[in-house]
Structures are given as C-alpha cells and as structure tokens.
Short mmCIF file of C-alpha atoms in Angstrom, two decimals:
data_model
loop_
_atom_site.label_atom_id
_atom_site.label_comp_id
_atom_site.label_asym_id
_atom_site.label_seq_id
_atom_site.Cartn_x
_atom_site.Cartn_y
_atom_site.Cartn_z
CA MET F 21 112.72 120.17 93.78
CA THR F 22 110.91 119.38 97.01
CA VAL F 23 107.39 120.58 97.72
CA SER F 24 108.56 123.00 100.44
CA ARG F 25 111.11 124.61 98.12
CA ARG F 26 108.55 124.86 95.35
CA LEU F 27 106.13 126.64 97.68
CA LEU F 28 108.88 128.96 98.91
CA LEU F 29 109.77 129.86 95.33
CA THR F 30 106.11 130.51 94.54
CA ASP F 31 105.76 132.78 97.57
CA LEU F 32 108.94 134.64 96.64
CA VAL F 33 107.67 135.30 93.12
CA TRP F 34 104.33 136.49 94.51
CA ALA F 35 106.11 138.76 97.01
CA VAL F 36 108.21 140.35 94.25
CA LEU F 37 105.09 140.96 92.17
CA LEU F 38 103.44 142.60 95.18
CA VAL F 39 106.50 144.81 95.70
CA LEU F 40 106.30 145.99 92.09
CA LEU F 41 102.55 146.55 92.32
CA VAL F 42 102.76 148.54 95.55
CA ALA F 43 105.72 150.54 94.24
CA TYR F 44 103.77 151.42 91.11
CA THR F 45 100.75 152.64 93.06
CA VAL F 46 102.76 154.79 95.47
CA THR F 47 105.01 156.33 92.80
CA ASP F 48 102.30 156.94 90.21
CA PRO F 49 98.90 157.00 91.95
CA PRO F 50 95.63 158.21 90.38
CA GLY F 51 95.52 161.02 92.92
CA PRO F 52 98.14 163.28 94.50
CA ALA F 53 101.50 161.59 95.00
CA TYR F 54 103.83 161.68 97.98
CA PRO F 55 106.49 164.32 97.25
CA GLY F 56 109.37 162.51 98.99
CA PRO F 57 112.36 160.76 97.39
CA THR F 58 111.71 157.78 95.16
CA GLY F 59 113.95 155.66 97.38
CA VAL F 60 111.56 156.16 100.27
CA LEU F 61 108.64 154.98 98.14
CA TRP F 62 110.47 151.85 96.99
CA SER F 63 111.65 151.08 100.52
CA THR F 64 108.07 151.37 101.69
CA ALA F 65 106.91 148.96 98.98
CA VAL F 66 109.60 146.44 99.94
CA LEU F 67 108.74 146.65 103.63
CA ILE F 68 105.02 146.25 102.96
CA ALA F 69 105.19 143.34 100.52
CA LEU F 70 108.47 141.38 100.65
CA PRO F 71 107.81 139.62 104.01
CA VAL F 72 105.04 137.71 102.22
CA ALA F 73 107.79 135.44 100.86
CA VAL F 74 108.05 133.70 104.27
CA ARG F 75 104.38 133.78 105.19
CA ARG F 76 104.10 129.98 105.49
CA ARG F 77 106.94 129.75 108.00
CA TRP F 78 105.99 132.68 110.24
CA PRO F 79 102.35 133.50 109.39
CA VAL F 80 101.52 135.60 112.46
CA ALA F 81 104.80 137.53 112.40
CA VAL F 82 104.47 138.26 108.69
CA LEU F 83 100.88 139.45 109.16
CA ALA F 84 101.98 141.77 111.97
CA VAL F 85 104.88 143.22 109.97
CA VAL F 86 103.03 143.86 106.71
CA LEU F 87 99.93 145.17 108.47
CA VAL F 88 101.89 147.61 110.63
CA ALA F 89 103.90 148.70 107.59
CA ALA F 90 100.77 149.30 105.49
CA VAL F 91 98.97 151.17 108.27
CA THR F 92 102.02 153.30 109.06
CA ALA F 93 102.72 154.15 105.41
CA THR F 94 99.08 155.04 104.75
CA ALA F 95 98.75 157.17 107.87
CA ALA F 96 102.05 158.91 107.07
CA GLY F 97 100.89 159.81 103.58
CA VAL F 98 103.35 157.53 101.76
CA ALA F 99 100.50 155.98 99.83
CA GLY F 100 98.81 155.96 96.47
CA ALA F 101 95.72 158.12 96.76
CA GLY F 102 92.87 156.35 95.02
CA MET F 103 94.60 152.94 95.21
CA LEU F 104 95.16 152.52 98.95
CA VAL F 105 93.66 149.02 98.80
CA VAL F 106 96.78 147.82 96.97
CA GLU F 107 98.92 148.60 100.01
CA PHE F 108 96.78 146.19 102.03
CA LEU F 109 96.95 143.37 99.46
CA PRO F 110 100.08 141.87 101.14
CA ALA F 111 98.27 142.03 104.49
CA ALA F 112 95.29 140.27 102.92
CA THR F 113 97.61 137.54 101.63
CA ALA F 114 99.16 137.10 105.08
CA LEU F 115 95.70 137.06 106.66
CA TYR F 116 94.65 134.28 104.29
CA THR F 117 97.68 132.25 105.41
CA VAL F 118 96.89 132.78 109.10
CA ALA F 119 93.28 131.68 108.56
CA LEU F 120 94.50 128.64 106.61
CA MET F 121 97.00 127.49 109.23
CA MET F 122 95.15 128.36 112.44
CA PRO F 123 91.64 127.70 113.77
CA PRO F 124 89.17 130.60 113.47
CA ARG F 125 89.30 131.47 117.16
CA ARG F 126 93.02 132.20 116.76
CA SER F 127 92.82 133.96 113.40
CA VAL F 128 89.89 136.25 114.25
CA PRO F 129 92.11 138.65 116.28
CA GLY F 130 94.25 139.12 113.17
CA LEU F 131 91.17 139.91 111.11
CA VAL F 132 89.90 142.41 113.69
CA ALA F 133 93.30 144.10 113.88
CA GLY F 134 93.49 144.29 110.10
CA LEU F 135 90.02 145.77 109.72
CA ALA F 136 90.52 148.32 112.48
CA GLY F 137 93.99 149.32 111.29
CA ALA F 138 92.99 149.62 107.64
CA ALA F 139 89.84 151.62 108.34
CA ALA F 140 91.65 153.97 110.72
CA ALA F 141 94.65 154.48 108.42
CA VAL F 142 92.58 155.10 105.27
CA GLY F 143 90.27 157.46 107.13
CA PHE F 144 93.20 159.34 108.64
CA PHE F 145 94.89 159.61 105.22
CA TYR F 146 91.88 161.22 103.58
CA ALA F 147 91.13 163.46 106.55
CA HIS F 148 94.61 164.74 107.32
CA ARG F 149 97.23 163.68 104.75
CA LEU F 150 95.52 164.13 101.40
CA PRO F 151 94.78 167.86 101.80
CA ALA F 152 98.50 168.52 102.42
CA LEU F 153 99.71 166.71 99.29
CA PRO F 154 100.52 168.82 96.21
CA ARG F 155 97.91 168.43 93.50
CA ALA F 156 98.09 169.37 89.83
CA ASP F 157 95.18 171.22 88.30
CA ASP F 158 94.33 168.29 86.02
CA ALA F 159 94.94 165.55 88.60
CA GLU F 160 92.29 162.88 88.89
CA VAL F 161 90.08 163.03 91.91
CA PRO F 162 90.82 159.96 94.06
CA LEU F 163 88.16 157.67 95.40
CA TRP F 164 86.33 159.08 98.34
CA ALA F 165 87.31 157.73 101.75
CA PRO F 166 84.25 155.54 102.49
CA GLY F 167 84.69 153.79 99.14
CA GLU F 168 88.34 152.94 99.75
CA ILE F 169 87.59 151.85 103.29
CA GLY F 170 84.83 149.58 102.03
CA VAL F 171 86.96 147.99 99.32
CA THR F 172 89.87 147.42 101.71
CA VAL F 173 87.64 145.93 104.39
CA ALA F 174 85.96 143.68 101.82
CA LEU F 175 89.36 142.45 100.59
CA LEU F 176 90.53 141.53 104.09
CA VAL F 177 87.27 139.78 104.97
CA LEU F 178 87.26 137.88 101.68
CA CYS F 179 90.83 136.59 102.07
CA TRP F 180 90.22 135.55 105.68
CA SER F 181 86.99 133.77 104.70
CA VAL F 182 88.67 131.89 101.85
CA GLY F 183 91.46 130.78 104.18
CA CYS F 184 88.94 129.50 106.73
CA LEU F 185 87.00 127.68 104.01
CA VAL F 186 90.09 125.96 102.62
CA ARG F 187 91.15 124.96 106.14
CA TRP F 188 87.70 123.52 106.83
CA ARG F 189 87.75 121.50 103.62
CA ARG F 190 91.19 120.14 104.43
CA ASP F 191 90.05 119.16 107.93
CA VAL F 192 87.04 117.36 106.47
CA ALA F 193 89.27 115.54 103.98
CA ALA F 194 91.69 114.54 106.76
CA ARG F 195 88.86 113.23 108.96
CA LEU F 196 87.48 111.29 106.01
CA ALA F 197 90.90 109.80 105.29
CA ARG F 198 91.28 108.74 108.93
CA SER F 199 87.81 107.22 108.88
CA LEU F 200 88.56 105.30 105.68
CA ALA F 201 91.88 104.09 107.08
CA HIS F 202 90.16 102.89 110.26
CA ALA F 203 87.52 101.12 108.19
CA ALA F 204 90.25 99.48 106.14
CA VAL F 205 91.96 98.23 109.30
CA VAL F 206 88.69 96.82 110.66
CA ASP F 207 87.92 95.14 107.33
CA GLU F 208 91.40 93.67 107.21
CA ARG F 209 91.06 92.33 110.74
CA LEU F 210 87.87 90.57 109.79
CA ARG F 211 89.48 89.18 106.66
CA ILE F 212 92.48 87.96 108.67
CA ALA F 213 90.07 86.24 111.04
CA ARG F 214 88.40 84.47 108.14
CA ASP F 215 91.75 83.45 106.69
CA LEU F 216 92.95 82.11 110.01
CA HIS F 217 89.73 80.17 110.30
CA ASP F 218 90.92 78.23 107.27
CA ILE F 219 94.40 77.73 108.71
CA VAL F 220 93.27 76.74 112.20
CA GLY F 221 90.50 74.58 110.77
CA HIS F 222 93.04 72.73 108.65
CA SER F 223 95.32 72.31 111.67
CA MET F 224 92.54 70.97 113.87
CA SER F 225 91.45 68.54 111.17
CA LEU F 226 94.98 67.21 110.85
CA ILE F 227 95.30 66.90 114.62
CA ALA F 228 92.03 64.98 114.80
CA VAL F 229 93.11 62.56 112.07
CA LYS F 230 96.53 61.93 113.60
CA ALA F 231 95.05 61.52 117.08
CA THR F 232 92.66 58.90 115.73
CA VAL F 233 95.55 57.08 114.04
CA ALA F 234 97.62 57.19 117.22
CA ASN F 235 94.72 55.84 119.25
CA HIS F 236 94.24 52.86 116.93
CA LEU F 237 97.96 52.05 116.66
CA ALA F 238 98.94 52.66 120.28
CA ASP F 239 99.45 48.98 121.04
CA THR F 240 100.56 47.56 117.69
CA ARG F 241 102.79 50.17 116.00
CA PRO F 242 104.46 52.48 118.54
CA ASP F 243 106.82 54.02 115.94
CA GLU F 244 103.91 55.32 113.88
CA VAL F 245 102.26 56.57 117.07
CA ARG F 246 105.38 58.62 117.87
CA ALA F 247 105.40 60.10 114.36
CA ALA F 248 101.70 60.95 114.67
CA LEU F 249 102.26 62.63 118.03
CA THR F 250 105.10 64.67 116.53
CA VAL F 251 102.80 65.91 113.78
CA ILE F 252 100.11 66.70 116.35
CA GLU F 253 102.61 68.70 118.44
CA GLU F 254 103.92 70.73 115.50
CA THR F 255 100.47 71.34 114.05
CA SER F 256 98.95 72.36 117.37
CA ARG F 257 101.76 74.83 118.04
CA SER F 258 101.33 76.35 114.59
CA GLY F 259 97.55 76.61 114.95
CA LEU F 260 97.82 78.05 118.46
CA ALA F 261 100.28 80.73 117.30
CA ASP F 262 97.94 81.76 114.48
CA LEU F 263 94.97 81.81 116.83
CA ARG F 264 96.81 84.05 119.30
CA ARG F 265 97.67 86.48 116.51
CA ALA F 266 94.05 86.56 115.39
CA LEU F 267 92.84 87.30 118.90
CA GLY F 268 95.47 90.03 119.26
CA VAL F 269 94.32 91.75 116.08
CA LEU F 270 90.63 91.40 116.84
CA ARG F 271 90.98 92.71 120.39
CA ALA F 272 90.07 96.24 119.31
CA GLU F 273 86.99 98.39 119.37
CA GLY F 274 84.62 98.52 116.49
CA THR F 275 84.82 94.86 115.44
CA GLY F 276 81.72 93.34 114.03
CA GLU F 277 80.42 89.81 113.77
CA ILE F 278 82.90 87.40 112.21
CA VAL F 279 81.37 85.03 109.70
CA PRO F 280 83.55 81.93 109.17
CA ALA F 281 84.82 81.43 105.65
CA ASP F 282 84.19 78.25 103.73
CA LEU F 283 86.65 75.48 104.45
CA ALA F 284 88.78 75.84 101.32
CA PRO F 285 92.49 75.45 100.63
CA THR F 286 94.46 78.45 101.88
CA ALA F 287 95.91 80.73 99.20
CA GLY F 288 99.69 81.02 99.08
CA PRO F 289 102.68 81.56 96.78
CA ALA F 290 101.54 78.71 94.55
CA GLU F 291 98.51 80.77 93.54
CA LEU F 292 100.53 83.87 92.57
CA ALA F 293 100.79 82.72 88.97
CA GLU F 294 97.00 82.88 88.74
CA LEU F 295 97.08 86.44 90.09
CA ALA F 296 99.66 87.39 87.46
CA GLU F 297 97.50 85.88 84.74
CA ARG F 298 94.46 87.87 85.86
CA ALA F 299 96.53 91.06 85.95
CA GLY F 300 97.68 90.31 82.41
CA ASP F 301 94.07 90.11 81.31
CA ALA F 302 93.67 93.66 82.69
CA GLY F 303 96.59 94.98 80.61
CA VAL F 304 99.41 94.71 83.16
CA ARG F 305 102.35 92.51 82.17
CA VAL F 306 103.60 90.79 85.32
CA VAL F 307 107.13 89.43 85.66
CA LEU F 308 106.93 86.96 88.56
CA ARG F 309 109.89 85.66 90.55
CA ILE F 310 109.41 83.24 93.44
CA GLY F 311 112.11 81.52 95.45
CA GLY F 312 112.62 79.61 98.67
CA VAL F 313 108.96 79.54 99.69
CA ASP F 314 108.35 75.79 99.61
CA ASP F 315 108.54 75.38 103.41
CA LEU F 316 106.78 78.64 104.22
CA PRO F 317 104.19 78.39 107.03
CA PRO F 318 100.61 78.65 105.73
CA ALA F 319 99.96 81.94 107.52
CA LEU F 320 102.98 83.61 105.91
CA GLY F 321 102.13 82.12 102.54
CA LEU F 322 98.70 83.66 102.85
CA THR F 323 100.30 86.99 103.84
CA ALA F 324 102.46 86.94 100.71
CA TYR F 325 99.44 86.15 98.57
CA ARG F 326 97.32 88.95 100.07
CA VAL F 327 100.07 91.57 99.84
CA VAL F 328 100.77 90.78 96.19
CA GLN F 329 97.05 90.62 95.46
CA GLU F 330 96.40 94.09 96.89
CA ALA F 331 99.51 95.59 95.28
CA LEU F 332 98.53 94.24 91.85
CA THR F 333 95.03 95.59 92.36
CA ASN F 334 96.47 99.06 92.98
CA VAL F 335 98.66 98.76 89.88
CA ILE F 336 95.64 97.85 87.75
CA ARG F 337 93.63 100.74 89.21
CA HIS F 338 96.18 103.53 89.15
CA ALA F 339 99.13 102.74 86.88
CA ALA F 340 97.36 102.14 83.54
CA PRO F 341 98.74 99.45 81.18
CA THR F 342 102.30 98.89 82.36
CA THR F 343 104.89 96.32 83.36
CA CYS F 344 104.93 95.08 86.94
CA ARG F 345 107.66 93.04 88.62
CA VAL F 346 106.67 90.82 91.54
CA THR F 347 109.28 89.20 93.75
CA VAL F 348 108.44 86.82 96.61
CA GLU F 349 111.37 85.02 98.19
CA VAL F 350 112.82 83.90 101.49
CA VAL F 351 116.26 85.39 102.08
CA ALA F 352 118.29 85.23 105.30
CA GLY F 353 115.33 84.15 107.41
CA SER F 354 112.93 86.78 106.05
CA LEU F 355 110.04 86.59 103.64
CA ARG F 356 110.57 89.48 101.24
CA MET F 357 107.89 90.77 98.92
CA GLU F 358 108.29 93.53 96.37
CA VAL F 359 105.87 94.77 93.73
CA THR F 360 107.24 97.45 91.40
CA ASP F 361 105.61 99.03 88.36
CA ASP F 362 106.89 101.47 85.76
CA GLY F 363 103.76 103.61 85.61
CA PRO F 364 103.65 107.43 85.60
CA PRO F 365 106.11 109.19 87.97
CA VAL F 366 103.24 110.91 89.80
CA ARG F 367 99.82 109.46 90.32
CA VAL F 368 97.41 112.35 89.81
CA GLY F 369 93.74 112.28 90.63
CA ALA F 370 93.68 109.04 92.62
CA PRO F 371 90.15 108.27 93.73
CA PRO F 372 89.17 108.74 97.37
CA GLY F 373 90.10 105.76 99.47
CA ALA F 374 93.11 104.82 97.33
CA GLY F 375 95.16 104.32 100.51
CA ARG F 376 92.83 101.77 102.09
CA GLY F 377 94.59 98.86 100.40
CA LEU F 378 97.95 100.01 101.77
CA ALA F 379 96.47 100.24 105.26
CA GLY F 380 95.21 96.68 104.97
CA MET F 381 98.56 95.36 103.71
CA ARG F 382 100.42 97.12 106.50
CA GLU F 383 98.05 95.67 109.10
CA ARG F 384 98.61 92.14 107.80
CA VAL F 385 102.41 92.48 107.61
CA THR F 386 102.66 94.11 111.05
CA LEU F 387 100.65 91.23 112.49
CA TYR F 388 103.61 88.91 111.85
CA GLY F 389 106.30 91.30 113.07
CA GLY F 390 107.16 92.70 109.65
CA ALA F 391 107.29 96.10 108.00
CA LEU F 392 105.90 97.55 104.80
CA THR F 393 106.89 100.61 102.80
CA ALA F 394 105.16 102.05 99.76
CA GLY F 395 105.74 105.09 97.62
CA PRO F 396 106.68 106.48 94.21
CA ARG F 397 110.08 105.66 92.73
CA PRO F 398 112.40 108.49 91.62
CA GLU F 399 112.66 106.97 88.15
CA GLY F 400 108.90 106.63 87.84
CA GLY F 401 106.27 104.17 88.92
CA PHE F 402 105.37 102.86 92.35
CA ARG F 403 106.95 100.34 94.71
CA VAL F 404 105.48 98.26 97.52
CA ARG F 405 108.08 96.46 99.62
CA ALA F 406 107.43 94.24 102.64
CA SER F 407 109.56 92.02 104.82
CA VAL F 408 108.35 89.50 107.41
CA PRO F 409 110.66 87.41 109.62
CA VAL F 410 110.16 83.71 109.05
CA THR F 411 111.83 82.88 112.36
CA PRO F 412 111.18 83.23 115.18
CA SER F 413 108.27 85.70 115.28
CA GLY F 414 107.17 85.31 111.70
CA ARG F 415 106.86 81.50 111.74
CA SER F 416 103.62 80.03 112.92
CA GLY F 417 104.97 78.15 115.91
#
C-alpha cells in the first residue's frame, strides 16, 4: 500500500469515528435534544464530519464545508446541548490541515472565520434555540454559553497552532536537509579536485619523462621518439579532459581553498578487494564481482572506487550485519556499478545527514555524464546503481 493510500485510509477511519461521535452527541446530548427525526440528526452528523476524509486533497474546501455545516446545524438547533464543541471537532481537524499545508498568512483567515462562526453559532443556540427545545424535568442542565464558547474557541486555536508548529518544524528540517546536501556537494567537489590532482600530476610526470626521452633520442632513435610522442599525446589529452571536468565542477559559488593531496597512487577497481575486507571486519559480508575494468581510465576507476566506498559505508551504518553484493563491470561501453544489500525492508531512524553520501556519489557520477539511482528494494534491503559511459564522454580523452 502506498503512502498516499495509507493516509487516505487513515483519514477515512477518522472521519467515520467523527461521524459516530457527532451523531451520538446530537441524538443523546446531556441537555435538551432536538425533537426532529433521527434521520435528520444522522444526516447532519455525516455532513459535518465525513468530508474530513478528503481533507488532505482539498483542505480549504473541506474546512469551508464542515465549518458551514457545524455553524448552520448549531444555529438551527440540531445540536447536542452541553456538547456543542464536538460538532466543531471536524472543523478543528480541517483547520489543523489548512495550517499544516499553508503558510500562516493564508491560514489565519480560516482561523478567524472558524472562531467567529463558532462563537456566533453557540451564542445564538443558547440565546434563541435552547429555550424552545423540550426539556424533561430531570434533564441535566447543559453547560452555560460562555463555557461552551470558550472550549470551542480553545479547540480551534489549539489545532491551528499545532498545525503551524508542525509546518514550521518541517520547513526547518527541509532547509537543514538542503543545507546538508549543498555542503555534501561542496565537499565532494573539493575531494574530486584533490583526486584529479593525483591523476593530472601523474599525467604531467609521465609527459615530462617521455619528453625528456624524446629529446635525448631525437637524432639516434626516431622510432622510440615517435612512440614517446604518442604516449605524450594520449596522456596530455587524458589529463586535459580531467582538468576541464575539475574546473567545471569547481566553477560554483561557495568553494573554499583547495589543498593538494599527497602524490600517491590513485585508487581504482584493484583496491575494491581491500574495501570488501574492511567491510567484512565491520560485520558485512561482501560478495565482489569485477569484470572488464583492466583498461578503465584512471578517473573512471577512481569514480568506481569512490561510489563503492560510499555505498559500503552506508551499508555498514544503516543495514546492520548483512550480506552485500558489489558489482563493477564494463558492459557495452558503460561502467556499471551496483551495490545491493539484504538489510531491513525499511530503514527507520536514519541519523540526520544520511543522504549526504548519496549526494556526493551522484555529483561524482554526473561529472562523467552518468546517472545514479538509489532506494529500497521491494524484497528488502537497499540498492545503489550507477552507470557511466566509458566512451566518448566518460573516457578521459
């Protein structure tokens, strides 16, 4: 069952309960009862409460309908003397929904209309309708008008305030999530820059060596000079492509100082076995499958390493001890990466910032013209799947 259907079912159940509650108060109130047919009382209860079932789809319309119905029924005397506040409970529910889904400046008119309508209807009922209702000698004396007005007003204000508070908290959480995602993108850009420093540094070193060789052998061994120049051409194109990508990613606001990384060998598919071993030490059994990555450009090899590294980190954090399958292979000109675990079907209580790693992975994959998807599997667990073209846009050169 989807979330929307589950919410609709919940609202329908709540609306039926409200219908029963309102019907009970108007048919058997503490004070004098309306002398009309029972069918009229039940119809009134349905009209007042049942629209709440679709309050999330049409919040303003539902508020208008249930509020007008409650005010009209109360003013007409079709109400439960002593329990008039119950007739405005559906309106309070609808008012909560309006406050939750709309900013305060748009929900305040609904609150004002509800307060004015409820106060006027309850006051009119006690001043003009109650004296005309038949009353038994031993009937309970209903609450006095100011008391019922106060309770009804308090209910409406409380529900509106709770809706505004929940909306505010959701807005704060959304802003925090956007801020964390932006921070993750900036961090990933800086990390990409450091990684490319290794790649470009390696390329420039190779170019320098081959240029020196070509210079020394220019007159004596022309065949070796040609081979050296070929290597220089290929390496320079690869390094230039990586450098352009780095500049494209870093050309954004909010970037900080880039500190070059140490000149160390670039991580790639060959280092994935070490990642799997470390994940095993953390209680995650990793089944690793690698294929067709021998001729992968260094930048794409690094991308595969980083994607798998972040995905395994998320598995260790959120999936508990489990089995994880990692596939990295080149198929039909695309580098395909997939990390799948068989953890719980639904990850509950993930810590704040759990999506930052996904934002970083997506940034890295998008940099090379690829795409990344991530989400829970129907049979349980979580899947991260990425694909990057090896040629032409995905290859460094």
